[in-house]
PDB file of C-alpha atoms in Angstrom:
ATOM      1  CA  MET A  14     -11.097 -25.224   9.497  1.00  0.00           C
ATOM      2  CA  GLN A  15     -10.346 -28.670   8.704  1.00  0.00           C
ATOM      3  CA  LEU A  16     -11.217 -28.589   5.267  1.00  0.00           C
ATOM      4  CA  GLN A  17      -8.909 -25.152   4.728  1.00  0.00           C
ATOM      5  CA  SER A  18      -6.017 -27.235   6.336  1.00  0.00           C
ATOM      6  CA  VAL A  19      -6.641 -30.256   3.789  1.00  0.00           C
ATOM      7  CA  LEU A  20      -6.529 -27.965   0.907  1.00  0.00           C
ATOM      8  CA  ARG A  21      -3.204 -26.308   2.188  1.00  0.00           C
ATOM      9  CA  GLY A  22      -1.712 -29.617   2.428  1.00  0.00           C
ATOM     10  CA  ALA A  23      -3.007 -30.641  -1.079  1.00  0.00           C
ATOM     11  CA  LEU A  24      -1.832 -27.588  -2.527  1.00  0.00           C
ATOM     12  CA  ALA A  25       1.660 -28.212  -1.142  1.00  0.00           C
ATOM     13  CA  VAL A  26       1.710 -31.683  -2.306  1.00  0.00           C
ATOM     14  CA  THR A  27       0.669 -30.443  -5.575  1.00  0.00           C
ATOM     15  CA  ALA A  28       3.641 -27.962  -5.581  1.00  0.00           C
ATOM     16  CA  VAL A  29       6.133 -30.384  -4.646  1.00  0.00           C
ATOM     17  CA  ALA A  30       5.164 -32.951  -7.156  1.00  0.00           C
ATOM     18  CA  THR A  31       5.277 -30.129  -9.864  1.00  0.00           C
ATOM     19  CA  VAL A  32       8.795 -29.277  -9.059  1.00  0.00           C
ATOM     20  CA  MET A  33       9.860 -32.740  -8.699  1.00  0.00           C
ATOM     21  CA  ALA A  34       8.230 -33.701 -12.158  1.00  0.00           C
ATOM     22  CA  ALA A  35       9.722 -30.575 -13.838  1.00  0.00           C
ATOM     23  CA  PRO A  36      11.017 -31.863 -17.352  1.00  0.00           C
ATOM     24  CA  ALA A  37      14.361 -32.042 -18.207  1.00  0.00           C
ATOM     25  CA  HIS A  38      13.766 -29.488 -21.227  1.00  0.00           C
ATOM     26  CA  ALA A  39      12.576 -26.897 -18.792  1.00  0.00           C
ATOM     27  CA  GLN A  40      15.380 -24.476 -19.715  1.00  0.00           C
ATOM     28  CA  ILE A  41      14.621 -24.381 -23.338  1.00  0.00           C
ATOM     29  CA  VAL A  42      13.065 -21.452 -24.792  1.00  0.00           C
ATOM     30  CA  TYR A  43      10.691 -22.007 -27.794  1.00  0.00           C
ATOM     31  CA  SER A  44       9.321 -19.398 -30.307  1.00  0.00           C
ATOM     32  CA  GLY A  45       6.265 -21.186 -30.791  1.00  0.00           C
ATOM     33  CA  PRO A  46       4.850 -21.404 -34.395  1.00  0.00           C
ATOM     34  CA  VAL A  47       6.106 -18.527 -36.505  1.00  0.00           C
ATOM     35  CA  ASN A  48       6.201 -17.460 -40.168  1.00  0.00           C
ATOM     36  CA  ILE A  49       9.351 -15.486 -40.976  1.00  0.00           C
ATOM     37  CA  THR A  50       9.431 -15.409 -44.637  1.00  0.00           C
ATOM     38  CA  ILE A  51      13.227 -15.913 -45.981  1.00  0.00           C
ATOM     39  CA  PRO A  52      13.577 -13.681 -49.225  1.00  0.00           C
ATOM     40  CA  GLY A  53      15.236 -15.351 -52.271  1.00  0.00           C
ATOM     41  CA  ASP A  54      17.975 -12.499 -52.468  1.00  0.00           C
ATOM     42  CA  ILE A  55      21.378 -11.865 -51.099  1.00  0.00           C
ATOM     43  CA  ASP A  56      19.876 -10.190 -48.083  1.00  0.00           C
ATOM     44  CA  GLY A  57      17.661 -13.008 -46.930  1.00  0.00           C
ATOM     45  CA  ILE A  58      16.451 -12.700 -43.290  1.00  0.00           C
ATOM     46  CA  TYR A  59      18.314 -11.509 -40.308  1.00  0.00           C
ATOM     47  CA  LEU A  60      17.026 -12.995 -36.776  1.00  0.00           C
ATOM     48  CA  ASN A  61      17.923 -12.206 -33.306  1.00  0.00           C
ATOM     49  CA  LEU A  62      16.979 -15.709 -31.652  1.00  0.00           C
ATOM     50  CA  VAL A  63      16.638 -14.046 -28.247  1.00  0.00           C
ATOM     51  CA  THR A  64      14.638 -11.261 -28.962  1.00  0.00           C
ATOM     52  CA  GLY A  65      12.911 -12.484 -31.995  1.00  0.00           C
ATOM     53  CA  ALA A  66      13.460  -9.393 -34.109  1.00  0.00           C
ATOM     54  CA  SER A  67      13.828  -9.921 -37.786  1.00  0.00           C
ATOM     55  CA  ALA A  68      14.307  -7.893 -40.730  1.00  0.00           C
ATOM     56  CA  THR A  69      15.972  -7.921 -44.144  1.00  0.00           C
ATOM     57  CA  SER A  70      19.174  -6.032 -42.970  1.00  0.00           C
ATOM     58  CA  GLY A  71      21.238  -6.427 -40.101  1.00  0.00           C
ATOM     59  CA  LEU A  72      20.539  -2.790 -38.927  1.00  0.00           C
ATOM     60  CA  GLY A  73      16.806  -3.834 -38.597  1.00  0.00           C
ATOM     61  CA  ALA A  74      17.708  -6.624 -36.257  1.00  0.00           C
ATOM     62  CA  PRO A  75      20.151  -5.635 -33.605  1.00  0.00           C
ATOM     63  CA  GLY A  76      22.102  -8.235 -32.247  1.00  0.00           C
ATOM     64  CA  TRP A  77      21.235 -10.738 -35.088  1.00  0.00           C
ATOM     65  CA  ASP A  78      22.550 -14.193 -34.797  1.00  0.00           C
ATOM     66  CA  ILE A  79      21.480 -16.077 -38.078  1.00  0.00           C
ATOM     67  CA  ASN A  80      21.179 -14.747 -41.786  1.00  0.00           C
ATOM     68  CA  PRO A  81      19.852 -17.484 -44.405  1.00  0.00           C
ATOM     69  CA  TYR A  82      19.825 -16.156 -47.887  1.00  0.00           C
ATOM     70  CA  SER A  83      20.362 -16.546 -51.404  1.00  0.00           C
ATOM     71  CA  ALA A  84      24.025 -16.292 -52.250  1.00  0.00           C
ATOM     72  CA  SER A  85      23.373 -16.164 -56.406  1.00  0.00           C
ATOM     73  CA  PRO A  86      20.828 -13.464 -57.709  1.00  0.00           C
ATOM     74  CA  LEU A  87      20.974 -15.555 -60.898  1.00  0.00           C
ATOM     75  CA  ALA A  88      19.962 -18.876 -59.757  1.00  0.00           C
ATOM     76  CA  PRO A  89      18.691 -18.325 -56.091  1.00  0.00           C
ATOM     77  CA  GLY A  90      19.498 -21.328 -53.725  1.00  0.00           C
ATOM     78  CA  PHE A  91      19.755 -21.493 -50.137  1.00  0.00           C
ATOM     79  CA  ASN A  92      22.675 -20.456 -48.240  1.00  0.00           C
ATOM     80  CA  LEU A  93      23.579 -19.867 -44.534  1.00  0.00           C
ATOM     81  CA  TRP A  94      25.376 -16.839 -42.888  1.00  0.00           C
ATOM     82  CA  GLY A  95      25.766 -16.025 -39.400  1.00  0.00           C
ATOM     83  CA  ALA A  96      26.953 -13.448 -36.782  1.00  0.00           C
ATOM     84  CA  THR A  97      30.298 -15.347 -36.232  1.00  0.00           C
ATOM     85  CA  THR A  98      32.470 -17.846 -38.180  1.00  0.00           C
ATOM     86  CA  THR A  99      30.995 -20.626 -35.564  1.00  0.00           C
ATOM     87  CA  THR A 100      27.221 -20.384 -36.254  1.00  0.00           C
ATOM     88  CA  TRP A 101      25.851 -23.404 -38.308  1.00  0.00           C
ATOM     89  CA  LEU A 102      26.368 -26.951 -37.084  1.00  0.00           C
ATOM     90  CA  ASN A 103      27.667 -29.568 -39.792  1.00  0.00           C
ATOM     91  CA  THR A 104      27.486 -32.946 -38.621  1.00  0.00           C
ATOM     92  CA  ASN A 105      30.283 -33.966 -41.056  1.00  0.00           C
ATOM     93  CA  ASN A 106      32.628 -31.451 -39.874  1.00  0.00           C
ATOM     94  CA  ALA A 107      33.094 -29.868 -43.212  1.00  0.00           C
ATOM     95  CA  ILE A 108      32.560 -26.187 -43.978  1.00  0.00           C
ATOM     96  CA  LEU A 109      31.606 -27.030 -47.565  1.00  0.00           C
ATOM     97  CA  ASN A 110      29.456 -30.289 -47.108  1.00  0.00           C
ATOM     98  CA  ALA A 111      25.945 -28.944 -47.757  1.00  0.00           C
ATOM     99  CA  ALA A 112      24.352 -32.265 -46.576  1.00  0.00           C
ATOM    100  CA  GLY A 113      25.936 -32.011 -42.797  1.00  0.00           C
ATOM    101  CA  TYR A 114      23.947 -28.787 -42.172  1.00  0.00           C
ATOM    102  CA  VAL A 115      20.476 -30.492 -42.492  1.00  0.00           C
ATOM    103  CA  LEU A 116      19.807 -32.211 -39.162  1.00  0.00           C
ATOM    104  CA  ALA A 117      17.514 -35.242 -38.517  1.00  0.00           C
ATOM    105  CA  PRO A 118      15.321 -34.788 -35.463  1.00  0.00           C
ATOM    106  CA  GLY A 119      16.930 -35.372 -31.924  1.00  0.00           C
ATOM    107  CA  THR A 120      20.392 -34.402 -33.671  1.00  0.00           C
ATOM    108  CA  PRO A 121      22.497 -32.992 -30.450  1.00  0.00           C
ATOM    109  CA  ILE A 122      23.607 -29.441 -30.822  1.00  0.00           C
ATOM    110  CA  GLY A 123      26.050 -28.442 -28.305  1.00  0.00           C
ATOM    111  CA  PRO A 124      29.655 -28.465 -26.926  1.00  0.00           C
ATOM    112  CA  GLY A 125      31.920 -30.742 -28.862  1.00  0.00           C
ATOM    113  CA  THR A 126      30.143 -30.513 -32.365  1.00  0.00           C
ATOM    114  CA  ASN A 127      31.431 -28.465 -35.270  1.00  0.00           C
ATOM    115  CA  PHE A 128      29.856 -25.049 -36.281  1.00  0.00           C
ATOM    116  CA  PHE A 129      30.821 -22.814 -39.455  1.00  0.00           C
ATOM    117  CA  ARG A 130      29.629 -19.970 -41.540  1.00  0.00           C
ATOM    118  CA  PRO A 131      29.601 -21.443 -44.917  1.00  0.00           C
ATOM    119  CA  GLY A 132      28.016 -18.572 -47.051  1.00  0.00           C
ATOM    120  CA  GLY A 133      27.807 -19.116 -50.671  1.00  0.00           C
ATOM    121  CA  GLY A 134      30.583 -22.304 -50.345  1.00  0.00           C
ATOM    122  CA  ALA A 135      27.885 -24.520 -49.559  1.00  0.00           C
ATOM    123  CA  GLU A 136      24.929 -24.516 -51.715  1.00  0.00           C
ATOM    124  CA  LEU A 137      21.884 -26.175 -49.615  1.00  0.00           C
ATOM    125  CA  ALA A 138      19.533 -26.070 -52.535  1.00  0.00           C
ATOM    126  CA  GLY A 139      20.018 -29.742 -53.553  1.00  0.00           C
ATOM    127  CA  VAL A 140      19.936 -31.391 -49.871  1.00  0.00           C
ATOM    128  CA  VAL A 141      17.072 -29.545 -48.309  1.00  0.00           C
ATOM    129  CA  THR A 142      13.706 -31.238 -48.411  1.00  0.00           C
ATOM    130  CA  LEU A 143      10.888 -29.409 -50.376  1.00  0.00           C
ATOM    131  CA  ASN A 144       7.304 -29.349 -49.009  1.00  0.00           C
ATOM    132  CA  ALA A 145       8.636 -29.910 -45.595  1.00  0.00           C
ATOM    133  CA  PRO A 146      10.370 -28.642 -42.450  1.00  0.00           C
ATOM    134  CA  ASN A 147      14.170 -28.941 -42.285  1.00  0.00           C
ATOM    135  CA  LEU A 148      15.971 -28.651 -39.126  1.00  0.00           C
ATOM    136  CA  PHE A 149      19.468 -26.543 -38.612  1.00  0.00           C
ATOM    137  CA  GLY A 150      21.684 -26.406 -35.545  1.00  0.00           C
ATOM    138  CA  VAL A 151      23.260 -22.919 -34.231  1.00  0.00           C
ATOM    139  CA  GLN A 152      25.860 -21.742 -31.893  1.00  0.00           C
ATOM    140  CA  PHE A 153      25.141 -18.207 -30.974  1.00  0.00           C
ATOM    141  CA  THR A 154      26.456 -15.521 -28.371  1.00  0.00           C
ATOM    142  CA  ALA A 155      23.714 -14.002 -26.171  1.00  0.00           C
ATOM    143  CA  GLU A 156      23.719 -10.387 -25.589  1.00  0.00           C
ATOM    144  CA  GLY A 157      24.684  -9.002 -22.025  1.00  0.00           C
ATOM    145  CA  LEU A 158      27.430  -7.568 -19.804  1.00  0.00           C
ATOM    146  CA  THR A 159      29.007 -11.111 -19.876  1.00  0.00           C
ATOM    147  CA  PRO A 160      28.315 -12.515 -23.313  1.00  0.00           C
ATOM    148  CA  THR A 161      27.567 -16.250 -23.078  1.00  0.00           C
ATOM    149  CA  THR A 162      27.121 -19.245 -25.363  1.00  0.00           C
ATOM    150  CA  HIS A 163      24.047 -21.057 -26.371  1.00  0.00           C
ATOM    151  CA  PHE A 164      22.851 -23.565 -28.629  1.00  0.00           C
ATOM    152  CA  ALA A 165      19.725 -23.608 -30.657  1.00  0.00           C
ATOM    153  CA  TRP A 166      17.819 -25.278 -33.629  1.00  0.00           C
ATOM    154  CA  VAL A 167      16.039 -23.641 -36.396  1.00  0.00           C
ATOM    155  CA  GLU A 168      13.296 -25.107 -38.294  1.00  0.00           C
ATOM    156  CA  VAL A 169      12.867 -23.739 -41.998  1.00  0.00           C
ATOM    157  CA  THR A 170       9.925 -25.107 -43.821  1.00  0.00           C
ATOM    158  CA  PHE A 171      10.312 -25.275 -47.560  1.00  0.00           C
ATOM    159  CA  GLY A 172       7.536 -24.906 -50.424  1.00  0.00           C
ATOM    160  CA  SER A 173       7.528 -26.548 -53.901  1.00  0.00           C
ATOM    161  CA  SER A 174      10.689 -24.514 -54.575  1.00  0.00           C
ATOM    162  CA  VAL A 175      13.905 -23.866 -52.692  1.00  0.00           C
ATOM    163  CA  THR A 176      12.928 -20.216 -52.887  1.00  0.00           C
ATOM    164  CA  SER A 177       9.597 -20.719 -51.119  1.00  0.00           C
ATOM    165  CA  ARG A 178      10.711 -20.795 -47.580  1.00  0.00           C
ATOM    166  CA  ALA A 179      10.182 -19.522 -44.247  1.00  0.00           C
ATOM    167  CA  ILE A 180      11.451 -19.811 -40.480  1.00  0.00           C
ATOM    168  CA  THR A 181       8.692 -21.764 -38.938  1.00  0.00           C
ATOM    169  CA  GLY A 182      10.227 -22.225 -35.444  1.00  0.00           C
ATOM    170  CA  TYR A 183      13.056 -22.121 -33.306  1.00  0.00           C
ATOM    171  CA  ALA A 184      14.587 -22.815 -29.768  1.00  0.00           C
ATOM    172  CA  PHE A 185      17.357 -22.433 -27.773  1.00  0.00           C
ATOM    173  CA  GLN A 186      18.768 -23.322 -24.406  1.00  0.00           C
ATOM    174  CA  SER A 187      18.738 -20.686 -21.689  1.00  0.00           C
ATOM    175  CA  MET A 188      21.525 -22.205 -19.781  1.00  0.00           C
ATOM    176  CA  PRO A 189      24.971 -21.446 -21.309  1.00  0.00           C
ATOM    177  CA  ASN A 190      27.018 -24.234 -22.847  1.00  0.00           C
ATOM    178  CA  THR A 191      24.469 -26.524 -22.608  1.00  0.00           C
ATOM    179  CA  ALA A 192      23.141 -28.861 -25.501  1.00  0.00           C
ATOM    180  CA  ILE A 193      19.852 -29.016 -27.221  1.00  0.00           C
ATOM    181  CA  ALA A 194      18.233 -31.646 -29.505  1.00  0.00           C
ATOM    182  CA  ALA A 195      17.167 -30.653 -32.722  1.00  0.00           C
ATOM    183  CA  GLY A 196      13.493 -30.242 -32.938  1.00  0.00           C
ATOM    184  CA  VAL A 197      13.005 -30.687 -28.887  1.00  0.00           C
ATOM    185  CA  VAL A 198      10.451 -28.143 -27.246  1.00  0.00           C
ATOM    186  CA  PRO A 199       9.552 -27.575 -23.681  1.00  0.00           C
ATOM    187  CA  GLU A 200       7.257 -30.583 -22.612  1.00  0.00           C
ATOM    188  CA  PRO A 201       3.813 -29.499 -21.191  1.00  0.00           C
ATOM    189  CA  GLY A 202       3.782 -32.165 -18.591  1.00  0.00           C
ATOM    190  CA  THR A 203       4.638 -29.727 -15.709  1.00  0.00           C
ATOM    191  CA  TYR A 204       1.598 -27.847 -16.543  1.00  0.00           C
ATOM    192  CA  ALA A 205      -0.712 -30.719 -17.165  1.00  0.00           C
ATOM    193  CA  LEU A 206       0.359 -32.138 -13.563  1.00  0.00           C
ATOM    194  CA  MET A 207      -0.479 -28.877 -11.958  1.00  0.00           C
ATOM    195  CA  LEU A 208      -3.811 -28.527 -13.624  1.00  0.00           C
ATOM    196  CA  ALA A 209      -4.658 -32.196 -12.862  1.00  0.00           C
ATOM    197  CA  GLY A 210      -3.701 -31.674  -9.321  1.00  0.00           C
ATOM    198  CA  LEU A 211      -5.807 -28.543  -8.906  1.00  0.00           C
ATOM    199  CA  ALA A 212      -8.652 -30.461 -10.482  1.00  0.00           C
ATOM    200  CA  GLY A 213      -8.501 -33.064  -7.805  1.00  0.00           C
ATOM    201  CA  ILE A 214      -8.456 -30.573  -5.003  1.00  0.00           C
ATOM    202  CA  ALA A 215     -11.560 -29.096  -6.670  1.00  0.00           C
ATOM    203  CA  GLY A 216     -13.179 -32.269  -6.717  1.00  0.00           C
ATOM    204  CA  PHE A 217     -12.236 -33.460  -3.047  1.00  0.00           C
ATOM    205  CA  ALA A 218     -13.384 -29.867  -1.752  1.00  0.00           C
ATOM    206  CA  ALA A 219     -16.694 -30.509  -3.500  1.00  0.00           C
ATOM    207  CA  ARG A 220     -17.243 -33.792  -1.983  1.00  0.00           C
ATOM    208  CA  ARG A 221     -16.220 -32.519   1.550  1.00  0.00           C
ATOM    209  CA  ARG A 222     -18.907 -29.911   1.248  1.00  0.00           C
ATOM    210  CA  LYS A 223     -21.656 -32.402   0.574  1.00  0.00           C
ATOM    211  CA  ALA A 224     -20.290 -34.805   3.412  1.00  0.00           C
ATOM    212  CA  ASP A 225     -20.411 -31.737   5.843  1.00  0.00           C
TER     213      ASP A 225
END
């Protein structure tokens, strides 16, 4: 009976500690590693950030939010389209400034920043880093009875050429109108704390049994 009481108390302490230690990034929804190829053509890829649905046409990805593509079939590059005119973050606050769309890790994406839908007007082929992941910021509207504005980052990894590319991860803030930092994912600290607490309880119980 005493052991059961101790276990209940230990579990309660662990639960409280877990809640108190919940990271600030708890509201971030992360896709995990993905590999969504972006064709080097005028259609590109359409992606719904909430459902994860993707297709080479808008009809194939209902409620799509972003559409990276190549504007010119003659000299395929990398261009950005979106469901609204305020989709892609530009840190230079200039719709045609290509360099402003490629973000450094940790760049804040949220209220007070500037979003555009540059299309073929901004050619990013010369500003992205090849053979590496590149980060982009997004503002989108989540579906629902009451549409809400959310912020996200999208990682596009390029190969040896600008036409060799894929979306390899993305994350968004589930809380409306809440900023997210480029490249930030939910921290595993909460889960690690919970597992450590449970391991400690198991060890304590084993020692009690030996003592009894």
